[in-house]
PDB file of C-alpha atoms and ligand atoms in Angstrom:
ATOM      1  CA  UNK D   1      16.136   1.043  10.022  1.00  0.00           C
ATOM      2  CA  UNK D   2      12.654   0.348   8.328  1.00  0.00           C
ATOM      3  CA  UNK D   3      11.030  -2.294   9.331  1.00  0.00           C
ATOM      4  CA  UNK D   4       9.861  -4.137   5.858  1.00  0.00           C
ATOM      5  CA  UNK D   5       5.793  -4.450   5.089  1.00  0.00           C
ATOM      6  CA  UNK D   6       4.525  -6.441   2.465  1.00  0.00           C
ATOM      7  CA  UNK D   7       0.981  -5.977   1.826  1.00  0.00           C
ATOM      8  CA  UNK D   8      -1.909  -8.039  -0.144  1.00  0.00           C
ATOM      9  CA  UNK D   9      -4.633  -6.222  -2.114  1.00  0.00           C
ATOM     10  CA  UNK D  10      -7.005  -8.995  -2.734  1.00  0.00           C
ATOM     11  CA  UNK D  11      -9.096  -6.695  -5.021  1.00  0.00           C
ATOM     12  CA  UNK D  12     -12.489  -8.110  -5.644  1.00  0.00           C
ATOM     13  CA  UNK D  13     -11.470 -11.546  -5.591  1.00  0.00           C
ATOM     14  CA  UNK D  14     -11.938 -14.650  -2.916  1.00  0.00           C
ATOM     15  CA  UNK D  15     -15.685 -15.306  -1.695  1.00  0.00           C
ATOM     16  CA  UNK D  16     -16.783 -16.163   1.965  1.00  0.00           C
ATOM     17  CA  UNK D  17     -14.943 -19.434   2.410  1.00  0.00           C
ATOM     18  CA  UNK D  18     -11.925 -18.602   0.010  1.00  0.00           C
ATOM     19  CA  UNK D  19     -10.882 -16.011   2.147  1.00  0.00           C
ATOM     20  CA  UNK D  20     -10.914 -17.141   5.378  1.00  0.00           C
ATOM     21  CA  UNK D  21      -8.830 -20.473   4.201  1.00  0.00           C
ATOM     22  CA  UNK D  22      -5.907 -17.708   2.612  1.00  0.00           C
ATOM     23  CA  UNK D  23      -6.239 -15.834   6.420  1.00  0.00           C
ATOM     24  CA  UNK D  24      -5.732 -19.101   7.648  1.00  0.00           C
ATOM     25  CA  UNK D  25      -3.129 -20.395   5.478  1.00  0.00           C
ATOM     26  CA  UNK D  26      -1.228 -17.106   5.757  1.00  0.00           C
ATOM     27  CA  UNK D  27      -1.143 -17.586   9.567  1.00  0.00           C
ATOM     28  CA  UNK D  28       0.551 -20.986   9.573  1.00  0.00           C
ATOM     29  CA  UNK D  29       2.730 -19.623   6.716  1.00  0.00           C
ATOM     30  CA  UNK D  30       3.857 -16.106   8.061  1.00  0.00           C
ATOM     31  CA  UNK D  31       3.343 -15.880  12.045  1.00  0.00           C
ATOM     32  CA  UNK D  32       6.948 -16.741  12.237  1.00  0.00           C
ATOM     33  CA  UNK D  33       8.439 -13.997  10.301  1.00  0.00           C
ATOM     34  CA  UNK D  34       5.953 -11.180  11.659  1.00  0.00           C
ATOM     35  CA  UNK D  35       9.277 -10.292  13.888  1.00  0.00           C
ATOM     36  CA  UNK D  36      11.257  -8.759  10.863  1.00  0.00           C
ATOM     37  CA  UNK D  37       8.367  -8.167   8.249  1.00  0.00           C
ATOM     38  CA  UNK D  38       5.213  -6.345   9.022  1.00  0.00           C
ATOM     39  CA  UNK D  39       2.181  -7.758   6.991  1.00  0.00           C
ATOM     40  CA  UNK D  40      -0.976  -6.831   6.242  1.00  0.00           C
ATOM     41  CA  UNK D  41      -4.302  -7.832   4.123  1.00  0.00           C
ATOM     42  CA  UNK D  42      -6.686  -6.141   2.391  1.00  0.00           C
ATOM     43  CA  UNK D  43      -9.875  -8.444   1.508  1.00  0.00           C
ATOM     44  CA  UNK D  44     -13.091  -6.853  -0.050  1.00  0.00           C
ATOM     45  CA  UNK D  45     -15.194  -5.153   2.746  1.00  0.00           C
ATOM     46  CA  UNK D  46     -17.403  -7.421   3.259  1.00  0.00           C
ATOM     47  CA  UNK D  47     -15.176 -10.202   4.183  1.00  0.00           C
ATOM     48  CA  UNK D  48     -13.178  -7.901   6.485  1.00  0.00           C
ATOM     49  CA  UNK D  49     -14.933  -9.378   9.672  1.00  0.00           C
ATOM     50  CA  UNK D  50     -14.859 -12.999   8.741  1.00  0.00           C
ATOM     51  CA  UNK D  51     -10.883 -12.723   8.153  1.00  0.00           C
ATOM     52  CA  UNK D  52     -10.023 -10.539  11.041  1.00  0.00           C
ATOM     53  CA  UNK D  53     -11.719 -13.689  12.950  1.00  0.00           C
ATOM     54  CA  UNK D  54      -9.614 -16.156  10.823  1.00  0.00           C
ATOM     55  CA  UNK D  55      -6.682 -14.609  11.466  1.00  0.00           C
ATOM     56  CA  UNK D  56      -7.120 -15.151  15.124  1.00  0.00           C
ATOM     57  CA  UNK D  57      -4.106 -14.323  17.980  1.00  0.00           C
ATOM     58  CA  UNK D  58      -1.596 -13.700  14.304  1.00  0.00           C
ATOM     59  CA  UNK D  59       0.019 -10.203  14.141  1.00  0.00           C
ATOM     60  CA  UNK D  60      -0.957 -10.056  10.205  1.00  0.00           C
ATOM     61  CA  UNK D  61      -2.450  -6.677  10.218  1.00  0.00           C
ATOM     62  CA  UNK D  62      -6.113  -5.883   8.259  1.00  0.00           C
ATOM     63  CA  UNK D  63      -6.224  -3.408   5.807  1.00  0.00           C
ATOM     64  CA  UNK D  64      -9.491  -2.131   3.527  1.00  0.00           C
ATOM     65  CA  UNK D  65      -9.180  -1.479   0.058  1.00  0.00           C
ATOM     66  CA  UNK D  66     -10.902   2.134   0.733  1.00  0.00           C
ATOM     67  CA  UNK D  67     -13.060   4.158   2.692  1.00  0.00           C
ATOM     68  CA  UNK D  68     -15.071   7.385   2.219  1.00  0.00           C
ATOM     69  CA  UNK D  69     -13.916  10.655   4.445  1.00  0.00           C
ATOM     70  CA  UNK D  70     -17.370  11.790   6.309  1.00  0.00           C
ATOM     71  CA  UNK D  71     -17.869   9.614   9.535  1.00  0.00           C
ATOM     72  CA  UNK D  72     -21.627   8.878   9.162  1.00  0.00           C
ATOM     73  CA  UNK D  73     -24.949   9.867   7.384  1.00  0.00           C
ATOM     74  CA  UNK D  74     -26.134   9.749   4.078  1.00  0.00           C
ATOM     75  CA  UNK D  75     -23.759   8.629   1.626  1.00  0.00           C
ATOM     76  CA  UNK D  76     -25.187   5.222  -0.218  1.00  0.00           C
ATOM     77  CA  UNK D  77     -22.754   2.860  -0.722  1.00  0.00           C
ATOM     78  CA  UNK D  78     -20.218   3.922   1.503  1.00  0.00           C
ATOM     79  CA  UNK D  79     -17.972   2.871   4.482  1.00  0.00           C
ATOM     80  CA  UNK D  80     -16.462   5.103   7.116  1.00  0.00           C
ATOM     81  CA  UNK D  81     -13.305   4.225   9.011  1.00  0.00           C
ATOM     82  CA  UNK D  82     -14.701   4.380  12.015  1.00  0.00           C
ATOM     83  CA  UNK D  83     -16.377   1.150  11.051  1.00  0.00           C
ATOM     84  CA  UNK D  84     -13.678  -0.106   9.341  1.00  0.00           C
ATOM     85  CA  UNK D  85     -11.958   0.319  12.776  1.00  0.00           C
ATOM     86  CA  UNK D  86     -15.066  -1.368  14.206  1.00  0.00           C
ATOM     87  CA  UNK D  87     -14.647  -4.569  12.324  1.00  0.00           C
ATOM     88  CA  UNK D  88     -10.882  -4.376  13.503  1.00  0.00           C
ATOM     89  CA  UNK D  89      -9.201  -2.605  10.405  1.00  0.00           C
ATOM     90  CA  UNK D  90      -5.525  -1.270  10.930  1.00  0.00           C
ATOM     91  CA  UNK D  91      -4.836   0.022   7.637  1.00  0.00           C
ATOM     92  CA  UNK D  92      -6.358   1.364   4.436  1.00  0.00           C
ATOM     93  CA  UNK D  93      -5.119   1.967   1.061  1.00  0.00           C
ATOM     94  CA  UNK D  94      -6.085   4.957  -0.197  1.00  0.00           C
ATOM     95  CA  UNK D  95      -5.625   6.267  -3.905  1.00  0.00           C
ATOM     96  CA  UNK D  96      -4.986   2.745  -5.547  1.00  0.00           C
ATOM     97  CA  UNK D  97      -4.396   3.442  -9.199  1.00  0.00           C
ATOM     98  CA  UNK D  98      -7.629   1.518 -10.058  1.00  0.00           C
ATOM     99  CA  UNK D  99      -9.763   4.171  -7.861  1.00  0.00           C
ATOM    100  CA  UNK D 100      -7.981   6.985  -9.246  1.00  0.00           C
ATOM    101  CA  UNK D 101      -8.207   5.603 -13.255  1.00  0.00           C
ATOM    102  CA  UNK D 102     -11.234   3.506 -13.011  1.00  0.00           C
ATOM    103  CA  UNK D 103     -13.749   4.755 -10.735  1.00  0.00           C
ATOM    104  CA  UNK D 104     -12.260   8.340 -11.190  1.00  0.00           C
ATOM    105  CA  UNK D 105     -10.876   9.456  -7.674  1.00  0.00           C
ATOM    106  CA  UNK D 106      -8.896  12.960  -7.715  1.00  0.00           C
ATOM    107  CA  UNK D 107      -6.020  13.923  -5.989  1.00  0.00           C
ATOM    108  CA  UNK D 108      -8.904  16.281  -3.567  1.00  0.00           C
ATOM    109  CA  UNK D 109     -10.811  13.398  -2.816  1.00  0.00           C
ATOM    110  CA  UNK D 110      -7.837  11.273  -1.844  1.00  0.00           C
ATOM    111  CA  UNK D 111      -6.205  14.307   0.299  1.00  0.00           C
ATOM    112  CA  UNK D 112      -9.756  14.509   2.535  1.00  0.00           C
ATOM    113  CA  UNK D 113      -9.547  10.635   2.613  1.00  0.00           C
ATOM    114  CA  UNK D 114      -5.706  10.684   3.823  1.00  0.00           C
ATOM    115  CA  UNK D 115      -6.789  13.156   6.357  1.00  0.00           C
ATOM    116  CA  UNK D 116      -9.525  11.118   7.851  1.00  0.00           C
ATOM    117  CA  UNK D 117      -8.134   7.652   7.744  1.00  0.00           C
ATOM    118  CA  UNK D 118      -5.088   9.197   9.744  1.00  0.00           C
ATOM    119  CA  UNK D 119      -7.463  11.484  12.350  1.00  0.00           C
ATOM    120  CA  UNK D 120      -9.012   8.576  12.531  1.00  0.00           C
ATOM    121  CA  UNK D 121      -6.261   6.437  13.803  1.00  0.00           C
ATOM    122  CA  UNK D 122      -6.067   4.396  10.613  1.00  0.00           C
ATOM    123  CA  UNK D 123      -2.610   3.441   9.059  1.00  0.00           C
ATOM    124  CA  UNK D 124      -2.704   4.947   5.201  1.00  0.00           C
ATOM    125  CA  UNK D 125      -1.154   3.282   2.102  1.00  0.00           C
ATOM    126  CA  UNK D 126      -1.082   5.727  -0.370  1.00  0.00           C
ATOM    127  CA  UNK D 127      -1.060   4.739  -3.829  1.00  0.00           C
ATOM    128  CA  UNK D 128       1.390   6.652  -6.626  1.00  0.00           C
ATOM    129  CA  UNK D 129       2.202   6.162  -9.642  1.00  0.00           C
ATOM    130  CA  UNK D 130       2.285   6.957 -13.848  1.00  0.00           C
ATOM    131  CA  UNK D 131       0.628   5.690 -16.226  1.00  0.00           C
ATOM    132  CA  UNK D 132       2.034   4.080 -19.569  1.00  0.00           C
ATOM    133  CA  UNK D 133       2.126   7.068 -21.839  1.00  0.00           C
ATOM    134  CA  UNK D 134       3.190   9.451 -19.049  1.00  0.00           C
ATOM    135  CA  UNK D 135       6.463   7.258 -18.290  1.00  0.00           C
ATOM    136  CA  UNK D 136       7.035   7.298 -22.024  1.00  0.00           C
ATOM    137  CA  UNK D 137       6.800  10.761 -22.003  1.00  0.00           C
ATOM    138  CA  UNK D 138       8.747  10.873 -19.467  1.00  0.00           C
ATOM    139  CA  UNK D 139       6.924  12.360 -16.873  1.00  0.00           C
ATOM    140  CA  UNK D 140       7.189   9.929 -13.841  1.00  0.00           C
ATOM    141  CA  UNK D 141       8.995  12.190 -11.651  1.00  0.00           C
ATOM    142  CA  UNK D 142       6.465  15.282 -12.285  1.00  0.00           C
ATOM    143  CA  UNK D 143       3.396  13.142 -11.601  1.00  0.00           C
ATOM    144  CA  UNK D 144       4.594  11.286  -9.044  1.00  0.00           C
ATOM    145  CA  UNK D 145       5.541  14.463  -7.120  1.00  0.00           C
ATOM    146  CA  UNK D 146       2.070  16.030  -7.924  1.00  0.00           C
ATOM    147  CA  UNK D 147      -0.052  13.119  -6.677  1.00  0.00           C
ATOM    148  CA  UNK D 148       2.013  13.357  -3.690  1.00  0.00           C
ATOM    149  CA  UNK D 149       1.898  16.897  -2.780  1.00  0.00           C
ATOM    150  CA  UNK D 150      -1.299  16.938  -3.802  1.00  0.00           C
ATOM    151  CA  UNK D 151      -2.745  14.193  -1.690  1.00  0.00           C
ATOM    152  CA  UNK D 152      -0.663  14.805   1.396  1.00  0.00           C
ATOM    153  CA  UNK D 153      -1.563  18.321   1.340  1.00  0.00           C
ATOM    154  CA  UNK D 154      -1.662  19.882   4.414  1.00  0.00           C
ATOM    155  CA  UNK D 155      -0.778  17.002   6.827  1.00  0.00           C
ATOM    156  CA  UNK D 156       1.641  17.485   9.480  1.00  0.00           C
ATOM    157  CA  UNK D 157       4.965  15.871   9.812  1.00  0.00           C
ATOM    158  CA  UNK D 158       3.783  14.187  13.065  1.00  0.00           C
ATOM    159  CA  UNK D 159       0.412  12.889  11.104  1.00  0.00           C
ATOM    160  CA  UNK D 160       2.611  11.818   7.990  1.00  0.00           C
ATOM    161  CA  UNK D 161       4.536   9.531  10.182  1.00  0.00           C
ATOM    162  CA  UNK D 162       1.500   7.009   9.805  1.00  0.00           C
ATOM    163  CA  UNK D 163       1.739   7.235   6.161  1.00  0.00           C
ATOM    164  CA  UNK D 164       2.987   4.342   3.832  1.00  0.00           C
ATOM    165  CA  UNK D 165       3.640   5.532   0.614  1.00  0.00           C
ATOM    166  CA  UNK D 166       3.100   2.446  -2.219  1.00  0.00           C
ATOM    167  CA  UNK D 167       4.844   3.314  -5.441  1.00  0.00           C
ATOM    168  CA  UNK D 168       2.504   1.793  -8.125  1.00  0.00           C
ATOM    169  CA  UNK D 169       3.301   2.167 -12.334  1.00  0.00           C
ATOM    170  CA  UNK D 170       0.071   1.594 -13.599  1.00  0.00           C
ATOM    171  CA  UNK D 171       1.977   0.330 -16.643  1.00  0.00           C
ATOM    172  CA  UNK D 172       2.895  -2.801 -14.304  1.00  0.00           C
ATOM    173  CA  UNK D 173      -0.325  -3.929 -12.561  1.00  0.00           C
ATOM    174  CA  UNK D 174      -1.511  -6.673 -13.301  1.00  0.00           C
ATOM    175  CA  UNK D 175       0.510  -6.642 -16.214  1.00  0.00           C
ATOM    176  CA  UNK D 176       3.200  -9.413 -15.747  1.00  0.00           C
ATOM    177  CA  UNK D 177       5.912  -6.699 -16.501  1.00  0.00           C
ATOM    178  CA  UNK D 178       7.179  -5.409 -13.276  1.00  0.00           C
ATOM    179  CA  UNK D 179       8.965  -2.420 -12.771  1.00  0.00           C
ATOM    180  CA  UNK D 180      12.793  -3.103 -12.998  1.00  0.00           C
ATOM    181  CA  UNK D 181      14.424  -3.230  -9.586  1.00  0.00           C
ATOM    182  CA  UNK D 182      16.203   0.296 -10.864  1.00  0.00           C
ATOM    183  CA  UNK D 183      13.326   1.564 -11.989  1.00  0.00           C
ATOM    184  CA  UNK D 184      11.796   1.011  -8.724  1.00  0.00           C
ATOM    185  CA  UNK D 185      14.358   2.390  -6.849  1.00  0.00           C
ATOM    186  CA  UNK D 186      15.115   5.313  -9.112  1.00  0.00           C
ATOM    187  CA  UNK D 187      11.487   6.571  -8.477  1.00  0.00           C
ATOM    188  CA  UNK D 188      11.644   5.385  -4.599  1.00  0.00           C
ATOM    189  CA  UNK D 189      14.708   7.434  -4.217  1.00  0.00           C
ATOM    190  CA  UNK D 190      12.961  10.360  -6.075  1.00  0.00           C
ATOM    191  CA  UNK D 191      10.470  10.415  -3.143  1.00  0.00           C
ATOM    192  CA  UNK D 192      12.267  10.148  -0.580  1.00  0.00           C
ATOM    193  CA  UNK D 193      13.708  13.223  -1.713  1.00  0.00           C
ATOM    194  CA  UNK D 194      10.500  15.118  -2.062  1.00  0.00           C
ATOM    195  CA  UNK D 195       9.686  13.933   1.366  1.00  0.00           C
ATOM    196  CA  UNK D 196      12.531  15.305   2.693  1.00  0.00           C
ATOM    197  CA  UNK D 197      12.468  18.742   0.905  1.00  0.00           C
ATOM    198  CA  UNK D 198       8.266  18.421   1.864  1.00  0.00           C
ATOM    199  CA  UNK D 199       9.098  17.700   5.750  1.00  0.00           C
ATOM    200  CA  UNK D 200      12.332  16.507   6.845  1.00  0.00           C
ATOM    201  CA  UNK D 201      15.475  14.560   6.467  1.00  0.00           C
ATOM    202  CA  UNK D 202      14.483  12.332   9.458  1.00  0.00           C
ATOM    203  CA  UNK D 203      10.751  12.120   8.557  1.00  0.00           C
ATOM    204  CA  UNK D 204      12.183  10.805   4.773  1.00  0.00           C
ATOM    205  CA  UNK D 205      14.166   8.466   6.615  1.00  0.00           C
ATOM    206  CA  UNK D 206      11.886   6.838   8.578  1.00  0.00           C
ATOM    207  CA  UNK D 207       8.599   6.265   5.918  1.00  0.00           C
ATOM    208  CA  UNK D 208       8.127   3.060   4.336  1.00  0.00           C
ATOM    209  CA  UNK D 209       7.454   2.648   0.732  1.00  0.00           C
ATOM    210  CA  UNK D 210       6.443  -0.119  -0.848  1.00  0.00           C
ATOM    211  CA  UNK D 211       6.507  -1.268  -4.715  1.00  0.00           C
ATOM    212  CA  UNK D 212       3.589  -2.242  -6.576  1.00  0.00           C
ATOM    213  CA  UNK D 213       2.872  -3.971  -9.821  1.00  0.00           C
ATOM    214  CA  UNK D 214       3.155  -7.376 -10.655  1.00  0.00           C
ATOM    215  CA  UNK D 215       5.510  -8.335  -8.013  1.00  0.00           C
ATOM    216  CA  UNK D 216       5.338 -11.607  -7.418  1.00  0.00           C
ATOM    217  CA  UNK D 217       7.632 -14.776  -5.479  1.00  0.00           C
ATOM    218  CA  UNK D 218      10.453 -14.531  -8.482  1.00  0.00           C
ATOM    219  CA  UNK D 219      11.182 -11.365  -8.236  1.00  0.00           C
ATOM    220  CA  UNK D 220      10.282  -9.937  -4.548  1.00  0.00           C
ATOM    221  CA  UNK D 221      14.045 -10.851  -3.644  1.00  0.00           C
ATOM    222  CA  UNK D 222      15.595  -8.360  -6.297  1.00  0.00           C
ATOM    223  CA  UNK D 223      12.643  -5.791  -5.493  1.00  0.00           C
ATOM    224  CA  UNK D 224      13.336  -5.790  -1.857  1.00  0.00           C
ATOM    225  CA  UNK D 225      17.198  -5.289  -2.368  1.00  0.00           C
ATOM    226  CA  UNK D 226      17.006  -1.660  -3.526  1.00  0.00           C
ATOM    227  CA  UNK D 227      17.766   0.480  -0.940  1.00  0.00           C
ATOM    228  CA  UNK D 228      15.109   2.397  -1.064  1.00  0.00           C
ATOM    229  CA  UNK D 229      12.435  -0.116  -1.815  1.00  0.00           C
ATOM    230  CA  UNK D 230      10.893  -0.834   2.279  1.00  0.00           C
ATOM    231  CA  UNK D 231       8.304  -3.291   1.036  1.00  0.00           C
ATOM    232  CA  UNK D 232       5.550  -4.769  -1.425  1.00  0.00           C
ATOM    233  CA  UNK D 233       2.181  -4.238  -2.186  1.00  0.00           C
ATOM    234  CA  UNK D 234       1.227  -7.299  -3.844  1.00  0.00           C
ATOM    235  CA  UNK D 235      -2.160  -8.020  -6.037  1.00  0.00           C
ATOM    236  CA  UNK D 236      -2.283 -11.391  -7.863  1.00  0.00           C
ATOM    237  CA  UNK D 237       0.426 -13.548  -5.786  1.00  0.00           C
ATOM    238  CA  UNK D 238      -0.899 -12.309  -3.084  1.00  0.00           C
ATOM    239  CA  UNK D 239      -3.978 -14.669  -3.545  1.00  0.00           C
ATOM    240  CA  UNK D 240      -1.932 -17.709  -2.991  1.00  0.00           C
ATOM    241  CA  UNK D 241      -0.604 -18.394   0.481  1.00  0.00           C
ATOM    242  CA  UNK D 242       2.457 -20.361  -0.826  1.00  0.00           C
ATOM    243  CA  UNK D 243       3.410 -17.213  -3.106  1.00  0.00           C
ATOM    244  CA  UNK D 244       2.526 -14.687  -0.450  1.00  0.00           C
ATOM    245  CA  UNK D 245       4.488 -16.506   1.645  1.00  0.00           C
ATOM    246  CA  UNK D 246       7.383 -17.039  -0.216  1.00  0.00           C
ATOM    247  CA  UNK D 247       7.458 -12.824  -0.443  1.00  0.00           C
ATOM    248  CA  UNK D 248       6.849 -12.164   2.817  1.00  0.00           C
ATOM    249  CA  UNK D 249       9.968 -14.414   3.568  1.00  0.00           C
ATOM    250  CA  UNK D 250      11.695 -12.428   0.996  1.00  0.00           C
ATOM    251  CA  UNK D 251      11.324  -9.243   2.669  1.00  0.00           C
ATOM    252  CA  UNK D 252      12.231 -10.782   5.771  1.00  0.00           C
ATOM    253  CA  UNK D 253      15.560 -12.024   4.686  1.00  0.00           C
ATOM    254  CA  UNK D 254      16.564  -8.670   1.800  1.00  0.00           C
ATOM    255  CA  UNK D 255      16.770  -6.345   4.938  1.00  0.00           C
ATOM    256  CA  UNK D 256      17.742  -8.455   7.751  1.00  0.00           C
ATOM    257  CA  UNK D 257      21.229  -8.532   5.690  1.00  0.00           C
ATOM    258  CA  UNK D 258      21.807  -5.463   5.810  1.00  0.00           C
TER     259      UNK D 258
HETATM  260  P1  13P G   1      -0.559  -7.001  -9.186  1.00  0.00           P
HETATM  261  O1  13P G   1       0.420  -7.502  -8.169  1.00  0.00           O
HETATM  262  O2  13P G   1      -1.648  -7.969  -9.500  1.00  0.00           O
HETATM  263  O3  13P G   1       0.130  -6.444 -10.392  1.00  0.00           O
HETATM  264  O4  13P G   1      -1.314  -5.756  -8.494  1.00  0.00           O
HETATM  265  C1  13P G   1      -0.565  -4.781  -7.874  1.00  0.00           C
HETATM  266  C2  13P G   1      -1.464  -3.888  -7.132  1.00  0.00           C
HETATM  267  O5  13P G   1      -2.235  -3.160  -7.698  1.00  0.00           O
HETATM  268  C3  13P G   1      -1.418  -3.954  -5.657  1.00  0.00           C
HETATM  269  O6  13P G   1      -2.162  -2.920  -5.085  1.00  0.00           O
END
């Protein structure tokens, strides 16, 4: 059984004291759950520190928005995980749809970052998914399957284990139109499948993938009830504790039904 994980991108939103009050506020909000939902938060580096100290003795995992593969030296603008680890980073998502289409990240550059967030002893979230005209054109499946066999290239089964895999339509970012539950789990199911025929039944089995785009306290219930579906990876709501929350509780309840 997977454990549900909801996740909050922040993206380059909150300032100093904004986001240690949402740390805070998610504490008192979510501690209680952390038993059936894993949770984690991903503020702008360089509020990392300040919200791993507001989140105190909670369980809410931290999570950077990105990191660069070489563990030191010359690279200007950078971060390493090594010091994400240092400021007390558990996961990083890697290959959010906003690296790949605006800043221009290929599927190379995200497979050396996989590889080195993982060696590293950081827990990935990889980012998939199509954009607009390629879903119209019905190409979800292909690029879907290209980004990840591309990405997770060469990674073992035993190294892919630490992998969350974050199905994200670009089309639905930000957008207010979510993906429909079905469409969700239609392309959820779809990798689980290529995970299996890429490693193992088991390995399939076990990874958690998470839906992204405009998700939001409405509709997390009816998200987190496809089978396939393992958690959320949540932008905008996930700026307000009391919609966060309400998602996080969400999760918690869609899969302790089962
Ligand atoms: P929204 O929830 O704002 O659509 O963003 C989704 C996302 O990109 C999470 O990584």
């Amino acid at each position: 059984m997977r454990k549900p994980f909801i996740g909050g991108n922040w993206k380059m939103n909150t300032d100093s004291a904004g986001a240690v009050d949402l740390a805070k506020g998610l504490t008192q909000k979510c501690d209680s759950m952390l038993d059936r939902v894993d949770v984690a938060v991903c503020p702008p580096f360089v509020y990392l520190a300040a919200v791993r100290e507001a989140l105190g003795s909670s369980a809410i995992g931290l999570g950077a928005q990105d990191m660069y593969f070489e563990p030191k030296g010359a690279f200007t603008g950078e971060i390493s995980c090594q010091m994400l680890k240092d400021v007390g980073c558990s996961y990083v998502i890697i290959g959010h749809s906003e690296r790949r289409h605006v800043i221009g990240e290929t599927d190379e550059l995200l497979n050396k970052k996989l590889i080195a967030a993982i060696d590293a002893g950081l827990l990935p979230i990889f980012c998939v998914g199509e954009l607009l005209e390629q879903r119209k054109a019905e190409k979800t499946g292909q690029v879907v399957k290209e980004q990840i066999e591309k990405g997770m290239a060469g990674i073992s089964v035993e190294k892919a284990k630490t992998i969350t895999i974050a199905y994200e339509p670009v089309w639905a970012i930000g957008t207010g139109v979510n993906a429909t539950p079905g469409q969700a789990q239609e392309v959820h199911l779809m990798i689980r499948q290529l995970l299996a025929s890429m490693y193992n039944d088991s390995f399939a089995e076990q990874l958690r993938i998470q839906y992204g785009g405009s998700a939001n306290a409405a509709n997390a219930a009816e998200l987190m009830a496809q089978a396939d579906v393992d958690g959320l990876l949540v932008g905008g709501a996930s700026l307000k504790v009391n919609d966060f929350a309400v998602i996080v509780e969400a999760a918690a309840k869609a899969k302790s039904q089962v």
